[in-house]
PDB file of C-alpha atoms and ligand atoms in Angstrom:
ATOM      1  CA  MET A 254      -0.321   0.206  -0.149  1.00 79.00           C
ATOM      2  CA  LYS A 255       1.520   2.990  -1.276  1.00 87.00           C
ATOM      3  CA  LEU A 256       1.113   6.375   0.093  1.00 96.00           C
ATOM      4  CA  SER A 257      -0.285   9.294  -2.141  1.00 97.00           C
ATOM      5  CA  SER A 258       1.555  11.984  -3.757  1.00 97.00           C
ATOM      6  CA  LYS A 259      -0.789  14.009  -1.278  1.00 98.00           C
ATOM      7  CA  LEU A 260       0.305  12.642   2.031  1.00 98.00           C
ATOM      8  CA  GLU A 261       3.679  11.699   0.636  1.00 98.00           C
ATOM      9  CA  LYS A 262       4.205  15.518   0.182  1.00 98.00           C
ATOM     10  CA  VAL A 263       2.258  16.409   3.793  1.00 98.00           C
ATOM     11  CA  LEU A 264       4.527  14.337   5.792  1.00 98.00           C
ATOM     12  CA  ASN A 265       7.606  15.692   4.275  1.00 98.00           C
ATOM     13  CA  ASP A 266       6.596  18.604   4.996  1.00 98.00           C
ATOM     14  CA  GLN A 267       6.435  17.181   8.672  1.00 98.00           C
ATOM     15  CA  VAL A 268       9.758  16.294   8.527  1.00 98.00           C
ATOM     16  CA  ASN A 269      10.954  19.934   7.846  1.00 98.00           C
ATOM     17  CA  LEU A 270       8.997  21.697  10.302  1.00 98.00           C
ATOM     18  CA  GLU A 271      10.407  18.616  13.212  1.00 98.00           C
ATOM     19  CA  LEU A 272      13.599  19.994  12.018  1.00 98.00           C
ATOM     20  CA  ASN A 273      12.712  23.391  11.884  1.00 98.00           C
ATOM     21  CA  SER A 274      11.420  23.002  15.751  1.00 97.00           C
ATOM     22  CA  ALA A 275      14.708  21.384  16.955  1.00 98.00           C
ATOM     23  CA  TYR A 276      16.226  24.256  15.403  1.00 98.00           C
ATOM     24  CA  ALA A 277      13.989  26.571  16.883  1.00 98.00           C
ATOM     25  CA  TYR A 278      14.262  25.130  20.459  1.00 98.00           C
ATOM     26  CA  LEU A 279      18.407  24.779  19.849  1.00 98.00           C
ATOM     27  CA  GLY A 280      17.821  28.561  19.266  1.00 98.00           C
ATOM     28  CA  MET A 281      16.071  29.217  22.363  1.00 98.00           C
ATOM     29  CA  ALA A 282      18.809  26.821  24.726  1.00 97.00           C
ATOM     30  CA  ALA A 283      21.748  28.757  22.920  1.00 97.00           C
ATOM     31  CA  TYR A 284      19.787  32.343  24.667  1.00 98.00           C
ATOM     32  CA  PHE A 285      19.413  30.810  27.727  1.00 97.00           C
ATOM     33  CA  GLU A 286      23.379  29.424  27.726  1.00 96.00           C
ATOM     34  CA  HIS A 287      23.888  32.771  26.836  1.00 96.00           C
ATOM     35  CA  THR A 288      21.336  35.084  29.479  1.00 95.00           C
ATOM     36  CA  ALA A 289      22.948  32.366  32.595  1.00 90.00           C
ATOM     37  CA  PHE A 290      19.505  30.392  32.531  1.00 97.00           C
ATOM     38  CA  THR A 291      21.350  27.254  32.212  1.00 96.00           C
ATOM     39  CA  GLY A 292      17.894  24.987  33.638  1.00 97.00           C
ATOM     40  CA  PHE A 293      15.878  26.610  30.765  1.00 98.00           C
ATOM     41  CA  GLY A 294      19.166  25.936  28.712  1.00 98.00           C
ATOM     42  CA  LYS A 295      19.077  22.115  29.085  1.00 97.00           C
ATOM     43  CA  TRP A 296      15.509  21.650  29.085  1.00 97.00           C
ATOM     44  CA  MET A 297      15.196  23.446  25.457  1.00 97.00           C
ATOM     45  CA  GLU A 298      18.623  21.568  24.934  1.00 97.00           C
ATOM     46  CA  VAL A 299      16.068  18.044  25.705  1.00 96.00           C
ATOM     47  CA  GLN A 300      13.536  19.454  23.749  1.00 97.00           C
ATOM     48  CA  SER A 301      15.316  19.927  20.570  1.00 97.00           C
ATOM     49  CA  LYS A 302      16.704  16.300  20.448  1.00 97.00           C
ATOM     50  CA  GLU A 303      12.898  15.185  21.108  1.00 97.00           C
ATOM     51  CA  GLU A 304      12.324  17.046  17.730  1.00 98.00           C
ATOM     52  CA  ILE A 305      14.842  15.052  15.893  1.00 98.00           C
ATOM     53  CA  GLY A 306      14.209  11.830  16.804  1.00 98.00           C
ATOM     54  CA  HIS A 307      10.266  13.034  15.857  1.00 98.00           C
ATOM     55  CA  ALA A 308      11.702  14.074  12.053  1.00 98.00           C
ATOM     56  CA  ASP A 309      13.258  10.852  12.296  1.00 98.00           C
ATOM     57  CA  ARG A 310      10.007   8.979  13.239  1.00 98.00           C
ATOM     58  CA  PHE A 311       7.997  10.556   9.836  1.00 98.00           C
ATOM     59  CA  PHE A 312      11.487   9.693   7.663  1.00 98.00           C
ATOM     60  CA  LYS A 313      11.311   6.461   8.875  1.00 98.00           C
ATOM     61  CA  TYR A 314       7.398   5.953   7.956  1.00 98.00           C
ATOM     62  CA  ILE A 315       7.420   7.514   4.389  1.00 98.00           C
ATOM     63  CA  VAL A 316      10.424   4.939   3.577  1.00 97.00           C
ATOM     64  CA  GLU A 317       8.478   2.247   5.268  1.00 97.00           C
ATOM     65  CA  ARG A 318       5.462   2.772   2.802  1.00 97.00           C
ATOM     66  CA  GLY A 319       7.727   3.438  -0.625  1.00 96.00           C
ATOM     67  CA  GLY A 320       7.808   7.117  -0.351  1.00 97.00           C
ATOM     68  CA  ARG A 321      10.453   9.539  -0.902  1.00 97.00           C
ATOM     69  CA  VAL A 322      11.840  11.371   1.264  1.00 98.00           C
ATOM     70  CA  THR A 323      12.668  15.266   0.383  1.00 98.00           C
ATOM     71  CA  LEU A 324      14.631  17.411   2.378  1.00 98.00           C
ATOM     72  CA  GLN A 325      13.987  21.255   2.411  1.00 98.00           C
ATOM     73  CA  ALA A 326      15.697  23.952   3.657  1.00 98.00           C
ATOM     74  CA  ILE A 327      15.468  24.606   7.487  1.00 98.00           C
ATOM     75  CA  ALA A 328      14.858  28.488   8.563  1.00 95.00           C
ATOM     76  CA  GLU A 329      17.345  30.159  10.513  1.00 97.00           C
ATOM     77  CA  PRO A 330      15.930  30.643  14.486  1.00 97.00           C
ATOM     78  CA  LYS A 331      15.400  33.529  16.304  1.00 95.00           C
ATOM     79  CA  ARG A 332      18.384  34.809  18.301  1.00 93.00           C
ATOM     80  CA  ASP A 333      16.797  37.300  20.677  1.00 95.00           C
ATOM     81  CA  TYR A 334      14.193  37.138  23.296  1.00 97.00           C
ATOM     82  CA  LYS A 335      12.649  39.598  25.928  1.00 96.00           C
ATOM     83  CA  SER A 336      12.907  37.534  29.044  1.00 96.00           C
ATOM     84  CA  PRO A 337      12.344  33.609  30.049  1.00 97.00           C
ATOM     85  CA  LEU A 338       8.570  34.346  29.860  1.00 97.00           C
ATOM     86  CA  ASP A 339       8.523  35.622  26.449  1.00 97.00           C
ATOM     87  CA  VAL A 340      10.679  32.115  25.331  1.00 98.00           C
ATOM     88  CA  PHE A 341       8.413  29.556  26.534  1.00 98.00           C
ATOM     89  CA  LYS A 342       5.350  32.052  24.810  1.00 98.00           C
ATOM     90  CA  ALA A 343       6.939  31.346  21.593  1.00 97.00           C
ATOM     91  CA  SER A 344       7.576  27.609  22.558  1.00 98.00           C
ATOM     92  CA  LEU A 345       3.723  26.986  23.454  1.00 98.00           C
ATOM     93  CA  GLY A 346       2.627  29.000  19.258  1.00 97.00           C
ATOM     94  CA  HIS A 347       5.479  26.305  18.141  1.00 97.00           C
ATOM     95  CA  GLU A 348       3.756  23.323  19.502  1.00 97.00           C
ATOM     96  CA  GLN A 349       0.639  24.600  18.613  1.00 98.00           C
ATOM     97  CA  LYS A 350       1.687  25.195  14.806  1.00 98.00           C
ATOM     98  CA  VAL A 351       2.937  21.459  15.310  1.00 98.00           C
ATOM     99  CA  SER A 352      -0.037  20.480  16.526  1.00 98.00           C
ATOM    100  CA  ALA A 353      -2.608  21.910  13.650  1.00 98.00           C
ATOM    101  CA  ALA A 354      -0.305  20.549  11.187  1.00 98.00           C
ATOM    102  CA  ILE A 355      -0.333  17.042  12.400  1.00 98.00           C
ATOM    103  CA  CYS A 356      -4.469  17.179  13.052  1.00 98.00           C
ATOM    104  CA  ALA A 357      -3.618  18.465   9.116  1.00 98.00           C
ATOM    105  CA  ILE A 358      -2.756  15.258   8.158  1.00 98.00           C
ATOM    106  CA  TYR A 359      -4.825  12.957  10.150  1.00 98.00           C
ATOM    107  CA  GLU A 360      -7.904  15.087   8.106  1.00 98.00           C
ATOM    108  CA  LEU A 361      -6.430  13.952   5.075  1.00 98.00           C
ATOM    109  CA  ALA A 362      -5.057  10.686   6.153  1.00 98.00           C
ATOM    110  CA  GLY A 363      -8.479  10.121   7.249  1.00 98.00           C
ATOM    111  CA  ASP A 364     -10.461  11.550   3.571  1.00 98.00           C
ATOM    112  CA  GLU A 365      -7.997   9.283   1.629  1.00 98.00           C
ATOM    113  CA  LYS A 366      -8.865   5.889   4.167  1.00 97.00           C
ATOM    114  CA  ASP A 367      -5.612   5.376   4.993  1.00 98.00           C
ATOM    115  CA  TYR A 368      -5.461   3.899   7.956  1.00 98.00           C
ATOM    116  CA  ALA A 369      -1.927   2.926   8.107  1.00 98.00           C
ATOM    117  CA  THR A 370      -0.749   6.825   7.953  1.00 98.00           C
ATOM    118  CA  LEU A 371      -4.061   7.111  10.941  1.00 98.00           C
ATOM    119  CA  SER A 372      -2.398   4.465  13.386  1.00 98.00           C
ATOM    120  CA  PHE A 373       0.955   6.299  12.747  1.00 98.00           C
ATOM    121  CA  LEU A 374       0.034   9.619  13.536  1.00 98.00           C
ATOM    122  CA  LYS A 375      -1.826   8.242  16.902  1.00 98.00           C
ATOM    123  CA  TRP A 376       1.517   8.438  19.202  1.00 98.00           C
ATOM    124  CA  PHE A 377       1.904  12.090  17.245  1.00 98.00           C
ATOM    125  CA  LEU A 378      -1.799  12.726  18.368  1.00 98.00           C
ATOM    126  CA  ASP A 379      -0.960  11.913  21.803  1.00 97.00           C
ATOM    127  CA  GLU A 380       2.363  13.325  22.400  1.00 96.00           C
ATOM    128  CA  GLN A 381       1.231  16.958  21.224  1.00 97.00           C
ATOM    129  CA  VAL A 382      -0.486  16.804  23.956  1.00 97.00           C
ATOM    130  CA  GLU A 383       2.185  16.359  26.622  1.00 95.00           C
ATOM    131  CA  GLU A 384       3.811  18.677  24.939  1.00 95.00           C
ATOM    132  CA  GLU A 385       1.893  21.992  25.065  1.00 97.00           C
ATOM    133  CA  ARG A 386       1.263  20.523  27.808  1.00 97.00           C
ATOM    134  CA  ASN A 387       4.712  20.929  29.112  1.00 95.00           C
ATOM    135  CA  VAL A 388       5.369  24.136  27.960  1.00 97.00           C
ATOM    136  CA  SER A 389       1.968  25.605  29.482  1.00 97.00           C
ATOM    137  CA  ASP A 390       3.377  24.327  33.332  1.00 96.00           C
ATOM    138  CA  ILE A 391       6.119  25.876  32.934  1.00 96.00           C
ATOM    139  CA  LEU A 392       4.530  29.128  31.067  1.00 97.00           C
ATOM    140  CA  ALA A 393       2.162  29.472  33.941  1.00 97.00           C
ATOM    141  CA  LYS A 394       4.774  29.704  36.567  1.00 97.00           C
ATOM    142  CA  LEU A 395       6.127  32.600  34.840  1.00 97.00           C
ATOM    143  CA  GLU A 396       3.223  34.168  33.972  1.00 97.00           C
ATOM    144  CA  LEU A 397       2.296  33.431  37.787  1.00 96.00           C
ATOM    145  CA  ILE A 398       6.144  34.985  39.545  1.00 95.00           C
ATOM    146  CA  GLY A 399       5.949  38.069  37.224  1.00 91.00           C
ATOM    147  CA  ASP A 400       9.358  39.749  38.135  1.00 88.00           C
ATOM    148  CA  ASN A 401      10.527  37.875  41.471  1.00 94.00           C
ATOM    149  CA  ARG A 402      14.127  36.734  40.665  1.00 94.00           C
ATOM    150  CA  GLY A 403      14.221  34.422  43.281  1.00 96.00           C
ATOM    151  CA  ALA A 404      11.139  32.727  41.926  1.00 97.00           C
ATOM    152  CA  LEU A 405      13.067  32.578  38.568  1.00 96.00           C
ATOM    153  CA  TYR A 406      16.636  31.126  39.447  1.00 96.00           C
ATOM    154  CA  GLN A 407      14.383  28.360  41.524  1.00 96.00           C
ATOM    155  CA  ILE A 408      11.659  27.747  38.069  1.00 97.00           C
ATOM    156  CA  ASP A 409      15.379  27.640  35.853  1.00 97.00           C
ATOM    157  CA  LYS A 410      16.771  24.916  38.399  1.00 96.00           C
ATOM    158  CA  GLN A 411      13.301  22.595  38.351  1.00 95.00           C
ATOM    159  CA  ALA A 412      13.755  22.318  34.334  1.00 96.00           C
ATOM    160  CA  GLY A 413      17.309  21.699  34.350  1.00 95.00           C
ATOM    161  CA  ARG A 414      16.445  18.938  36.846  1.00 92.00           C
ATOM    162  CA  ARG A 415      13.678  17.683  34.393  1.00 84.00           C
ATOM    163  CA  ALA A 416      16.350  17.959  31.634  1.00 85.00           C
ATOM    164  CA  GLU A 417      18.808  15.747  33.519  1.00 86.00           C
ATOM    165  CA  ALA A 418      16.195  13.061  34.719  1.00 87.00           C
ATOM    166  CA  ALA A 419      14.816  12.936  30.954  1.00 82.00           C
ATOM    167  CA  LYS A 420      18.369  12.573  29.896  1.00 70.00           C
ATOM    168  CA  SER A 421      19.086   9.433  32.102  1.00 67.00           C
TER     169      SER A 421
HETATM  170 FE1  FEO B  61       7.924  17.071  17.928  1.00 87.13          FE
HETATM  171 FE2  FEO B  61       7.367  19.311  19.988  1.00 87.13          FE
HETATM  172  O1  FEO B  61       6.608  18.805  17.865  1.00 87.13           O
END
């Protein structure tokens, strides 16, 4: 059962979006390392590696289904942000965009009655719920503390610990 050319195209676009996500998060990690928020930096580094894993899943799936992987250019990531809050807002916006893209592929697969693709995408639907939740949790804390530097330091440390745990 070969992929339709329409599905092959959107799955390739998704490889690109996931790799763009990886690069965007690496850009956020670089910003945090530069501004001495090393906990958030580690968190973003882990996030970036996860995105590469997501791209790899799409890559392998296209190949498994007899499609052709066509890699596209990756955009230069944003370099500067106003604050950690600003970064996590951008991160949530990005995850929402990824979720919408995955839902659009799901809809197309449904229209085409491509049940294998619907099954493959299920993991991503669940993953997006978790990804949006993880970012929203940190965002909510950052919104709550406002300008409290001590609390910000604590949240940065917590984020670093979570990143270390995710690596091991
Ligand atoms: Fe792969 Fe965070 O979406």
